[in-house]
Coordinates of C-alpha atoms in Angstrom, one line a residue:
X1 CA 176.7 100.4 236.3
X2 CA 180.2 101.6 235.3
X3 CA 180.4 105.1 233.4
X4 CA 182.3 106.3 230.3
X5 CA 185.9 108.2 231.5
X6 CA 184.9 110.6 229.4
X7 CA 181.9 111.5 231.4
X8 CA 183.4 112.5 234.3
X9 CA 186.4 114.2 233.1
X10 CA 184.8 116.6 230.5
X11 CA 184.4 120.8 231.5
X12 CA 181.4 122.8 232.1
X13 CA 181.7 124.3 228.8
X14 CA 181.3 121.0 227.5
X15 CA 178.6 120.0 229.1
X16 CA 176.4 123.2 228.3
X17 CA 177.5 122.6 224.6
X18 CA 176.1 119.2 224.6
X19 CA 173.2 120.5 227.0
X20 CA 172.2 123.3 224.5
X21 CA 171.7 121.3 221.3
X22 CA 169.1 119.3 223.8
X23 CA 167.4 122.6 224.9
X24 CA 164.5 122.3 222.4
X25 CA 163.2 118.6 223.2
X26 CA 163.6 118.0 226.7
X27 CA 161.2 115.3 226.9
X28 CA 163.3 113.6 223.7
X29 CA 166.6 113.9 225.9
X30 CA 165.0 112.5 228.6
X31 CA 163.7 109.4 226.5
X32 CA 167.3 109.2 224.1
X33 CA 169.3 109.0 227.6
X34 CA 167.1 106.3 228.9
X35 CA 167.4 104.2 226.0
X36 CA 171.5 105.3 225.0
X37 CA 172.7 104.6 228.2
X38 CA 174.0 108.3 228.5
X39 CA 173.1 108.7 231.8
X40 CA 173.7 110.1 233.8
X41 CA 173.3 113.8 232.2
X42 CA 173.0 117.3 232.8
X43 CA 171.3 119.9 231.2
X44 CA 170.8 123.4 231.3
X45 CA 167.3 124.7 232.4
X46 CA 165.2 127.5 233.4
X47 CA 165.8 127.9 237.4
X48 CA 162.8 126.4 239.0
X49 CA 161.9 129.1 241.8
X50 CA 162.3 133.1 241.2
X51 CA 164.4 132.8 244.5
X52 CA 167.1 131.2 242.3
X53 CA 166.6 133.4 239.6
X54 CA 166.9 136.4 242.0
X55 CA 170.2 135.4 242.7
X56 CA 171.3 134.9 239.5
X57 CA 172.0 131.1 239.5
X58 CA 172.8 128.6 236.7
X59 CA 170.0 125.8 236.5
X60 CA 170.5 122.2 235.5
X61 CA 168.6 119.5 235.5
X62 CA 170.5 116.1 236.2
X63 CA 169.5 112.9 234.8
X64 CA 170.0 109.3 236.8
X65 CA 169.3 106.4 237.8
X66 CA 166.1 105.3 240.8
X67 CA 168.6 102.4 241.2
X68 CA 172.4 103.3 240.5
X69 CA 173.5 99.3 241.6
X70 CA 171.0 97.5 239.3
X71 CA 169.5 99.7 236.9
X72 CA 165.3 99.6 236.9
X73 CA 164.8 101.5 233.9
X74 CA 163.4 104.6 235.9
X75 CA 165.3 107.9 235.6
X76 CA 165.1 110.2 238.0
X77 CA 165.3 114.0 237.2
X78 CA 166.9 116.5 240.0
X79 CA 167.3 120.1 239.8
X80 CA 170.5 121.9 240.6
X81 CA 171.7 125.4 241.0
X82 CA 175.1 126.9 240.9
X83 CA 175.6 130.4 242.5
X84 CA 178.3 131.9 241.9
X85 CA 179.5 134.8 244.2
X86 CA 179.3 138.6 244.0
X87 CA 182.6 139.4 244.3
X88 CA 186.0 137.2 243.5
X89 CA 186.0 134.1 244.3
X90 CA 188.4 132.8 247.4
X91 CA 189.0 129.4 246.1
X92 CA 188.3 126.9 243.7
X93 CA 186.4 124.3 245.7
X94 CA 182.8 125.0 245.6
X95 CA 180.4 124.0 248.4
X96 CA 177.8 121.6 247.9
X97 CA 174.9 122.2 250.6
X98 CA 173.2 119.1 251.8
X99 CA 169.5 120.1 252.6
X100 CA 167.4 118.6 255.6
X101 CA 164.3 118.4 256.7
X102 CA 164.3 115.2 255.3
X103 CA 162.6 116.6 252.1
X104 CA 162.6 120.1 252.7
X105 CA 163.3 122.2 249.3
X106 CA 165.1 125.5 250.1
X107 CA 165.3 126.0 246.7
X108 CA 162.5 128.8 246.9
X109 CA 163.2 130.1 250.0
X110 CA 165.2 133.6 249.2
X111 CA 166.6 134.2 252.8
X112 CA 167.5 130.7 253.6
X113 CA 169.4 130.8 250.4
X114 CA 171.2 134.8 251.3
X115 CA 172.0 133.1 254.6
X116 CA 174.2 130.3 253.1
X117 CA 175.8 132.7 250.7
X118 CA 177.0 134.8 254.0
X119 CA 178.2 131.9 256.0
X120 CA 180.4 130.5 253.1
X121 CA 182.1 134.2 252.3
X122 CA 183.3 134.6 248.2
X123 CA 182.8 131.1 247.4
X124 CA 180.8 129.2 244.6
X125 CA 177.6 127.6 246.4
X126 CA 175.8 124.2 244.1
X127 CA 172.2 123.0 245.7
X128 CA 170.1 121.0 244.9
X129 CA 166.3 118.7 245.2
X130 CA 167.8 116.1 246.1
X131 CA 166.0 112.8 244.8
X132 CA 161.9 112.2 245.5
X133 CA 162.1 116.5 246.8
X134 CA 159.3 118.8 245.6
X135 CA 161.2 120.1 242.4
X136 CA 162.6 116.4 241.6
X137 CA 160.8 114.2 239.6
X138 CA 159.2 111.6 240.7
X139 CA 158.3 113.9 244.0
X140 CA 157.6 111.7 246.6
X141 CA 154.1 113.4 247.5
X142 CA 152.2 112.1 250.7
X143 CA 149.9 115.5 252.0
X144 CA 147.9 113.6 254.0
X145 CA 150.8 112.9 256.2
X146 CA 151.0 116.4 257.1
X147 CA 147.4 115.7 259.0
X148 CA 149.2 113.1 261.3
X149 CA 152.6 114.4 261.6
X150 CA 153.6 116.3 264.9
X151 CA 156.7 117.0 263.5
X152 CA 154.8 119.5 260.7
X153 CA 151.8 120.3 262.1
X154 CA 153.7 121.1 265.6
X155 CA 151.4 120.2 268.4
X156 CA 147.5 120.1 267.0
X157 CA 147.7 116.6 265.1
X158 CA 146.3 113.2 266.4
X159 CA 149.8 112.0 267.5
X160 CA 149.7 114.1 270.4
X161 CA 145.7 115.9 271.6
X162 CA 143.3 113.7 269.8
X163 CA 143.2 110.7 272.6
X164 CA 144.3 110.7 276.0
X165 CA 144.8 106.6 274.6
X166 CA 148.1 106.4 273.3
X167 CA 146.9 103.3 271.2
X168 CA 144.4 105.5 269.9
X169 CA 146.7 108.2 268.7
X170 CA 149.4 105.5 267.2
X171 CA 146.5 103.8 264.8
X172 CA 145.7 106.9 263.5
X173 CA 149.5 108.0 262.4
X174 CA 149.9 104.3 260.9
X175 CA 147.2 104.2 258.8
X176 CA 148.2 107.0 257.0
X177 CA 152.1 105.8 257.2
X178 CA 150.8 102.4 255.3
X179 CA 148.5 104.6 252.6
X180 CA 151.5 106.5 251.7
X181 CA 154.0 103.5 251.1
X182 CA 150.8 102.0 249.1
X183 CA 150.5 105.0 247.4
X184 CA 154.5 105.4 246.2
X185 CA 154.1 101.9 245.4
X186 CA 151.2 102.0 242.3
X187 CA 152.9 104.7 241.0
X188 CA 156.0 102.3 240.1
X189 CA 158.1 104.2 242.1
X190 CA 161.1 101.7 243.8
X191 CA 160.7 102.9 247.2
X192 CA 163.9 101.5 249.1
X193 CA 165.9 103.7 246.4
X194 CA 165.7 106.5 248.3
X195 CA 167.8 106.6 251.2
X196 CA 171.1 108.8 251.7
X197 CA 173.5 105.9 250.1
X198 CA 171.6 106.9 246.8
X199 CA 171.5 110.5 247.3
X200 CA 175.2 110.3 248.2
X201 CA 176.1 108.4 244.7
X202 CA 173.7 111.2 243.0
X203 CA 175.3 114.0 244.6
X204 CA 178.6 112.5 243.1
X205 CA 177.6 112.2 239.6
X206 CA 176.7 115.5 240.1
X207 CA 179.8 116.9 241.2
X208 CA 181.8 115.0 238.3
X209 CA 179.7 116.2 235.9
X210 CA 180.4 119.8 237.0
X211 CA 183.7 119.1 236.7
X212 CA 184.5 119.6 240.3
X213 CA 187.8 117.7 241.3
X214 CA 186.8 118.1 245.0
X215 CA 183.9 119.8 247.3
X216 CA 183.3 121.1 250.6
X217 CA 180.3 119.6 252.1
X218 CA 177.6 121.7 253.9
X219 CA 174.6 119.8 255.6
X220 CA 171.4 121.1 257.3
X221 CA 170.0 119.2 260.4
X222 CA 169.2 115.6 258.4
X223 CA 171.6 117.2 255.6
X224 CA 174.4 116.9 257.8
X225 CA 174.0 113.2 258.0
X226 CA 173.5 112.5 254.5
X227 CA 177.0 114.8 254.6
X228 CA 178.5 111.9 257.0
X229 CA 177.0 109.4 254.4
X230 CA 178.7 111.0 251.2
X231 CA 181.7 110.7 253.3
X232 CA 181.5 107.6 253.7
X233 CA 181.0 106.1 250.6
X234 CA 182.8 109.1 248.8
X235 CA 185.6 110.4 251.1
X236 CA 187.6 111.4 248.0
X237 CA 185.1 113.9 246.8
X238 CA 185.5 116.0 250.1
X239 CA 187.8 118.3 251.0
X240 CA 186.1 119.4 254.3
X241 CA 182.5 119.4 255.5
X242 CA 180.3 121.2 257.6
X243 CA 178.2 119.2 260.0
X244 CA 175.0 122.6 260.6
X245 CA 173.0 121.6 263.6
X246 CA 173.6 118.0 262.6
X247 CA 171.3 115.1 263.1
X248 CA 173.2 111.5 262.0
X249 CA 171.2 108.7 261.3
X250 CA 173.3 106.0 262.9
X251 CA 171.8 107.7 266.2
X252 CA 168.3 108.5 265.5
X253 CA 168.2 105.2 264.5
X254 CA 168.5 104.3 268.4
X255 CA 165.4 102.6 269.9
X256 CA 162.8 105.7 270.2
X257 CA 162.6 105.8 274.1
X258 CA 166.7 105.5 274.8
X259 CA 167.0 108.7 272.2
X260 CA 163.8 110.7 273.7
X261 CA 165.3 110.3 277.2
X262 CA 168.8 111.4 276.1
X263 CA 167.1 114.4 274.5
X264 CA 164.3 115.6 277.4
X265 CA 167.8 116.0 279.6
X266 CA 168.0 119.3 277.8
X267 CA 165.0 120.5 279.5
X268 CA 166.8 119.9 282.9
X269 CA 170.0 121.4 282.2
X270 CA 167.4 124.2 281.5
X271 CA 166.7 124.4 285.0
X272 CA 170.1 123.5 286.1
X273 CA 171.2 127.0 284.2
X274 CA 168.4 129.2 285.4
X275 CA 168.7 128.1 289.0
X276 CA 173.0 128.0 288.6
X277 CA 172.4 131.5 287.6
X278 CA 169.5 132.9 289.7
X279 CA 169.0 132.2 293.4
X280 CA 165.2 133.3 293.1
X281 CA 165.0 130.4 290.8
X282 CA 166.4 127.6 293.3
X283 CA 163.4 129.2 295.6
X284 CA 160.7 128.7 293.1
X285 CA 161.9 125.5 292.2
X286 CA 163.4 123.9 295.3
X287 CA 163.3 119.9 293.7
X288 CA 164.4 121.5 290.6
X289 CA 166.0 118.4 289.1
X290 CA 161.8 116.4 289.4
X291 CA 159.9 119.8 288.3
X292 CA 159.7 118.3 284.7
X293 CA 158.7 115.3 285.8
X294 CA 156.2 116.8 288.6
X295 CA 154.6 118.9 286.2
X296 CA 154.2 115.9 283.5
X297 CA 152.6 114.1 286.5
X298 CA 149.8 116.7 287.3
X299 CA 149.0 116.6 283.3
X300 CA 148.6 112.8 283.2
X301 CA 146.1 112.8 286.3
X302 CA 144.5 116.4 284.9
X303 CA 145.2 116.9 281.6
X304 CA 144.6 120.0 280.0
X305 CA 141.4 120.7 278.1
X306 CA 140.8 122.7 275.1
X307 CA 138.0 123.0 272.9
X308 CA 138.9 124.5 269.2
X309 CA 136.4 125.1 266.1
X310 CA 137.0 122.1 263.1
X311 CA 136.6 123.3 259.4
X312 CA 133.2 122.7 259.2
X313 CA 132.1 124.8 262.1
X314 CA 131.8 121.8 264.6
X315 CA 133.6 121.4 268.3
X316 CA 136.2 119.7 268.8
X317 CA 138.2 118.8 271.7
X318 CA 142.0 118.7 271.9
X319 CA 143.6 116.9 275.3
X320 CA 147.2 117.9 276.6
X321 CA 148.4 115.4 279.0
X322 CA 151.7 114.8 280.4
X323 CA 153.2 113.3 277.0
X324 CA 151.9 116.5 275.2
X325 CA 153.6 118.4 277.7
X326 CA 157.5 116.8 276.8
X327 CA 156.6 116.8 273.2
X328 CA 155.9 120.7 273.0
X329 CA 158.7 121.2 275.4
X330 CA 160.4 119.3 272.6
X331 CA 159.6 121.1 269.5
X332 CA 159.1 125.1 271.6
X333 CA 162.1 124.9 273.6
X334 CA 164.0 127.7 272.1
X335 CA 161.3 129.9 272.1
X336 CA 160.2 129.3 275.5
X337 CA 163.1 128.2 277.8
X338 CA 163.2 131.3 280.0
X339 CA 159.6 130.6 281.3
X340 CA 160.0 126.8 282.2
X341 CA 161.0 127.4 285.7
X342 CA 157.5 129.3 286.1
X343 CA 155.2 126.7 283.5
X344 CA 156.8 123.7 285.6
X345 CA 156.2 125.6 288.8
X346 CA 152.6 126.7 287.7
X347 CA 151.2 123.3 286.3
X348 CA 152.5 121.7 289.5
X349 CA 150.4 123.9 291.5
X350 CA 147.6 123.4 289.3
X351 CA 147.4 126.4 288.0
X352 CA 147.0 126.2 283.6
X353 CA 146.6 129.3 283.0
X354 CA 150.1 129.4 281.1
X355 CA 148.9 126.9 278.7
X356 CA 146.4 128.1 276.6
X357 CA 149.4 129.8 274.7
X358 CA 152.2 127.3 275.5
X359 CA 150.4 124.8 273.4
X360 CA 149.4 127.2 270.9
X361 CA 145.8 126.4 270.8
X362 CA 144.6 130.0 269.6
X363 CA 146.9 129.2 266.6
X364 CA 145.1 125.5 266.2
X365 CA 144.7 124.9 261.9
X366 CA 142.2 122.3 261.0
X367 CA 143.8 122.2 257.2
X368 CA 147.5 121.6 258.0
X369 CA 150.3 121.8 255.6
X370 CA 153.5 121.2 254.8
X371 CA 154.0 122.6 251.3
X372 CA 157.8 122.7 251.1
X373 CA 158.0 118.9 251.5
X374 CA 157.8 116.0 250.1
X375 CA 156.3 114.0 253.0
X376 CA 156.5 110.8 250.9
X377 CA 160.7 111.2 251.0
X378 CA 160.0 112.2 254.3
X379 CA 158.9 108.8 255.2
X380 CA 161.1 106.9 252.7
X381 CA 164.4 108.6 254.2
X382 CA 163.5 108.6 257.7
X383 CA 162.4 104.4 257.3
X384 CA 165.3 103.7 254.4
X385 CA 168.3 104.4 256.2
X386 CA 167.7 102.7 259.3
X387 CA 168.3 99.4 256.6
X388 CA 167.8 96.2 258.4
X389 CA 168.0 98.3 262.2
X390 CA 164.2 99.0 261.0
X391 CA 162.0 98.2 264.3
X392 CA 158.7 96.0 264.1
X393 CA 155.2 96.9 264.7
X394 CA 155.8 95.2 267.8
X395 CA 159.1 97.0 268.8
X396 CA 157.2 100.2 268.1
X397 CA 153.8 99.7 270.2
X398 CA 156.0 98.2 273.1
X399 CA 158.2 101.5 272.9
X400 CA 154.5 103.6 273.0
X401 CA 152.9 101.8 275.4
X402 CA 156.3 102.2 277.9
X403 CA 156.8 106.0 276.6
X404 CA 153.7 107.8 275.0
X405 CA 155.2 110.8 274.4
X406 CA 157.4 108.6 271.6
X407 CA 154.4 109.5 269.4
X408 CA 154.7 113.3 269.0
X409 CA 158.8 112.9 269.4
X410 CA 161.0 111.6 266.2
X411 CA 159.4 109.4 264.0
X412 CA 161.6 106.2 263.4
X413 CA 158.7 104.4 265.4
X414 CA 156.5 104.5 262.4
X415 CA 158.9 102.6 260.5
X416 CA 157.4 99.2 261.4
X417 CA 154.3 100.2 259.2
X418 CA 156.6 101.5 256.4
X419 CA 156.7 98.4 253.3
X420 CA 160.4 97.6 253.4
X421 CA 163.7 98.0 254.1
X422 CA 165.7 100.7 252.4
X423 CA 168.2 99.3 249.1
X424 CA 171.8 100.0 251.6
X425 CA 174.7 98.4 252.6
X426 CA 174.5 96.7 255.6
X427 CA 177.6 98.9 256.9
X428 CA 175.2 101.9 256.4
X429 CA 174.8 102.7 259.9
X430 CA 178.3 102.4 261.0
X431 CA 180.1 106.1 261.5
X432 CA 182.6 106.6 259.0
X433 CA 186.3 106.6 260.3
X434 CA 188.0 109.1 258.1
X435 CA 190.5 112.6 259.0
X436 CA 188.7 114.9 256.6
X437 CA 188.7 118.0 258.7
X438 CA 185.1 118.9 259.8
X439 CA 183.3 121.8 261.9
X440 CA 179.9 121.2 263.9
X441 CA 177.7 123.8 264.9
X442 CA 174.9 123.4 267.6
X443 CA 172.4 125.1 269.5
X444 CA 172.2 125.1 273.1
X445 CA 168.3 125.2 273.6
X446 CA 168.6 122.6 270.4
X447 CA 167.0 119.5 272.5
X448 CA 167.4 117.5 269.1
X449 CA 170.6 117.8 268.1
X450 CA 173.4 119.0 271.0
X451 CA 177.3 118.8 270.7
X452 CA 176.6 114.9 272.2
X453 CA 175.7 113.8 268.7
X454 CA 179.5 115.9 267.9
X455 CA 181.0 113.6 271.0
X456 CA 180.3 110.5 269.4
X457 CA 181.3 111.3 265.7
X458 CA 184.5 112.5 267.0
X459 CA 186.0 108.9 268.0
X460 CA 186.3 108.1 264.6
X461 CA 186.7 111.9 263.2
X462 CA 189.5 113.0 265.2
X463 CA 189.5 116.0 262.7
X464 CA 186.0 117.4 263.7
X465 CA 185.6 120.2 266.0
X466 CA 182.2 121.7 266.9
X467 CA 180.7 124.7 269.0
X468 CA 177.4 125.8 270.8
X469 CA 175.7 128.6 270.1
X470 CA 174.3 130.5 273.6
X471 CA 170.6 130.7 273.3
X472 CA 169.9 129.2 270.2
X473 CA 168.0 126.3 269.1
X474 CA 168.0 124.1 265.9
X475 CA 169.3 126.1 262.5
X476 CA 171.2 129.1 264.6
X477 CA 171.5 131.9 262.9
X478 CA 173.9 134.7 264.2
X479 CA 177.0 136.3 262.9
X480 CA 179.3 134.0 264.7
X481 CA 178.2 131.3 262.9
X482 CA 178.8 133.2 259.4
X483 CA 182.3 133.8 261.0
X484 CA 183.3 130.9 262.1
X485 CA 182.6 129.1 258.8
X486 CA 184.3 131.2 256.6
X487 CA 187.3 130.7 258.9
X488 CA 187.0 127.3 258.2
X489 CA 186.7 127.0 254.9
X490 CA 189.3 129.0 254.5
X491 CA 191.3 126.8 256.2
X492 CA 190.0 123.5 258.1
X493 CA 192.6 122.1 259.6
X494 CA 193.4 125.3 261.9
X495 CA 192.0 125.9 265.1
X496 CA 188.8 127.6 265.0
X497 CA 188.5 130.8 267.0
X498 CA 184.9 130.3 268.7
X499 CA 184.9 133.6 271.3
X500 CA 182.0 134.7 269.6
X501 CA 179.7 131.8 270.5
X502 CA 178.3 133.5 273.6
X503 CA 177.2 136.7 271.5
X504 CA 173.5 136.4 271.6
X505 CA 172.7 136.6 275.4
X506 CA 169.9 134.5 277.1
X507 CA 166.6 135.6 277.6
X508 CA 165.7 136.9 281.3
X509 CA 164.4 134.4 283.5
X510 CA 160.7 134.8 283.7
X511 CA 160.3 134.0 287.5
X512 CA 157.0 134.2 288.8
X513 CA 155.1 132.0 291.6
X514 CA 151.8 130.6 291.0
X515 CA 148.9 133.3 291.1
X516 CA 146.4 129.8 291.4
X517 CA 146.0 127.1 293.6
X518 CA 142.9 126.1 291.3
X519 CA 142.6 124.7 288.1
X520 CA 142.2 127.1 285.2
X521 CA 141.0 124.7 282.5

């Protein structure tokens, strides 16, 4: 659908003019802009959380199209929010920040929001909903996913205790994957739409409509690679991007088992560092290079056993086996790295009685939640933008049955019980080649996300440079990361001065030998 020249080109002031005449029938603007062909539009709103309001923030709502190729007569409504900064500005390119999750809103969360403020100095911040999010209408709302999902619910969901039968545990997530596609489906709602080549084009109409010549791009975990998408379709929007903690879809789109391997390496340069660093650790773990493996051995033949109190008062059991074991190691790590070398050394001499709190069980909820996310766009994003790379019921059982813990890891397996394909180019998937100038920033104890997924961007973003954070998992938070940002922005194509990345100092190596021989289940 091409757009009037006179929509992208008009100011701010303009906009709100228009906008204001509209205030007093928003559900007439909404239905006049379907049928005028005025889309897309902006409007200005009430914000939709206090934590915008706290910080002063200008609310829009923005108007477009489900389908921006061939227009399905649905309109989609998004919320945006510019904050503008405290003091003077430093420049006049604003930064657009990409949220993650997929379909996380941060739009309520007041110290999420501070956070971003600090790491971009005196500079105008826009976020958004992005399309099918909590505050966007239509939200893509699946809660029963949140039941199912390992990846929201952490460790006590059917993916990873309810069975020690892998099949078992996969039929249970897949049912509930096939309701919600069902479910998005009789609402009219064209599914495949949302995928980050959509959200990209949005963001863009977005940008033009603000009257923005140019932005700097700031992405959060999946953000960052919708960030890489909106470079590639738009890479004259951008004047530099930030990649935080960044998770690109063109990898997690690898076959489940090749990506899980590459990230359960973390957990043995763990052990590599403690027993580099500490020679009592070599002692204690003598084969430390197999003492993941050993200890994910003695769970498979005696799994752990735990017995929790359901809803309604009744017993129920919850099994850890070895695939449990890598899949809390997985989504724990950065809390509980400096006690691996003794876990791994404890379960291997059959003594559990670390595990009781390693797997959280005094903490087990028999009503999860997820109530900042839309698990529907969850689902859509995660399935969408692997387009036609979109594996088969077949591919995924065959990836289960070779790797359980596949289940309770990322969850691009599902996708063969997700309806379709998502609506993208076939080139979707292919990095983008471009020199905009970019900066990465990583966790060390991040097993997701490390500077590898940096490595491989940078052969065709010779531009990018990245740094690890000591200590620090997925979304590091520190000063040095405010720092080195603002550096950055200021001005991208100079060398960034990361001394401060070893600033928050490991944790002490908790180095203890077995007090058990016997089985403490």
């Amino acid at each position: 659908m091409d757009f009037p020249s006179w929509q992208h080109g008009r100011s701010r002031s303009r906009l709100l003019a228009g906008a204001l005449s509209l205030l007093f029938a928003p559900s007439l603007v909404y239905a006049q802009s379907a049928g005028t062909g005025t889309i897309p539009l902006m409007e200005s709103t009430d914000c939709p959380t206090e934590a915008l309001r706290t910080l002063g923030a200008e609310c829009y709502t923005f108007y477009g199209e489900e389908n921006w190729d061939e227009p399905n007569g649905n309109i989609l409504q998004m919320p945006v929010a510019v904050i503008e900064p405290e003091g003077e500005k430093t420049g006049e390119v604003p930064v657009f920040f990409f949220p993650g999750g997929p379909g996380y809103s941060s739009l309520g969360n007041l110290d999420y929001l501070e956070q971003l403020r600090k790491d971009i100095g005196e500079r105008t911040l826009v976020t958004m909903d992005h399309r099918g999010y909590i505050h966007s209408e239509p939200a893509l709302e699946c809660p029963d996913y949140a039941h199912v999902s390992p990846y929201h619910n952490i460790v006590h969901t059917p993916a990873i205790t309810s069975s020690l039968d892998p099949m078992q545990r996969l039929e249970s997530i897949t049912r509930v994957v096939e309701d919600c596609y069902d479910k998005l489906k009789e609402e009219g709602i064209d599914v495949a739409q949302y995928n980050q080549y959509s959200v990209s084009r949005d963001v863009d109409e977005i940008r033009q409509l603000l009257d923005y010549e140019r932005i700097d791009a700031f992405g959060s975990s999946t953000g960052s690679g919708t960030v890489l998408s909106y470079i590639q379709y738009h890479p004259e929007s951008v004047r530099a991007a930030i990649f935080g903690w960044p998770w690109f879809a063109h990898l997690r789109n690898r076959p489940p088992v090749d990506e899980f391997y590459t990230a359960k390496q973390t957990f043995n340069d763990v052990l590599a560092l403690c027993v580099a660093e500490d020679p009592a650790c070599r002692e204690l773990l003598p084969a430390w290079l197999l003492s993941v493996d050993r200890a994910r051995r003695t769970l498979d033949e005696r799994p752990f056993v735990a017995t929790v109190e359901d809803s309604d008062g009744r017993e129920k059991t919850l099994y850890f086996d070895g695939a449990a074991f890598l899949d809390t190691l997985y989504l724990f790590l950065p809390s509980v790295y400096a006690e691996l070398p003794s876990l791994v050394a404890d379960i291997q001499a059959d003594d559990y009685s670390r595990l009781n709190d390693f797997f959280l069980v005094d903490d087990y909820n028999p009503e999860p939640a997820a109530p900042n996310y839309a698990l529907g766009y969850f689902l859509a994003h995660v399935c969408n933008d692997m387009g036609n790379n979109r594996p088969s019921r077949d591919d995924s059982i065959a990836a289960v049955q070779r790797e359980p813990a596949v289940l309770g890891f990322e969850p691009p397996w599902i996708c063969g019980w997700w309806g379709e394909d998502g609506d993208v180019p076939l080139e979707h998937n292919d990095p983008p080649a471009t020199d905009i100038p970019a900066l990465a920033i990583h966790g060390q104890m991040d097993p997701c996300c490390g500077t590898r997924w940096s490595e491989h961007v940078k052969k065709t973003m010779p531009n990018l440079q990245f740094v690890e954070y000591q200590g620090l998992g997925h979304s590091p938070v520190n000063e040095c990361r405010s720092t080195m940002v603002d550096a950055f922005l200021d001005d991208p194509h100079a060398e960034v001065d990361d001394s401060c990345k070893n600033e928050v100092e490991l944790d002490p190596w908790v180095i203890e030998p077995p007090q058990s021989q016997s089985s403490n289940r």
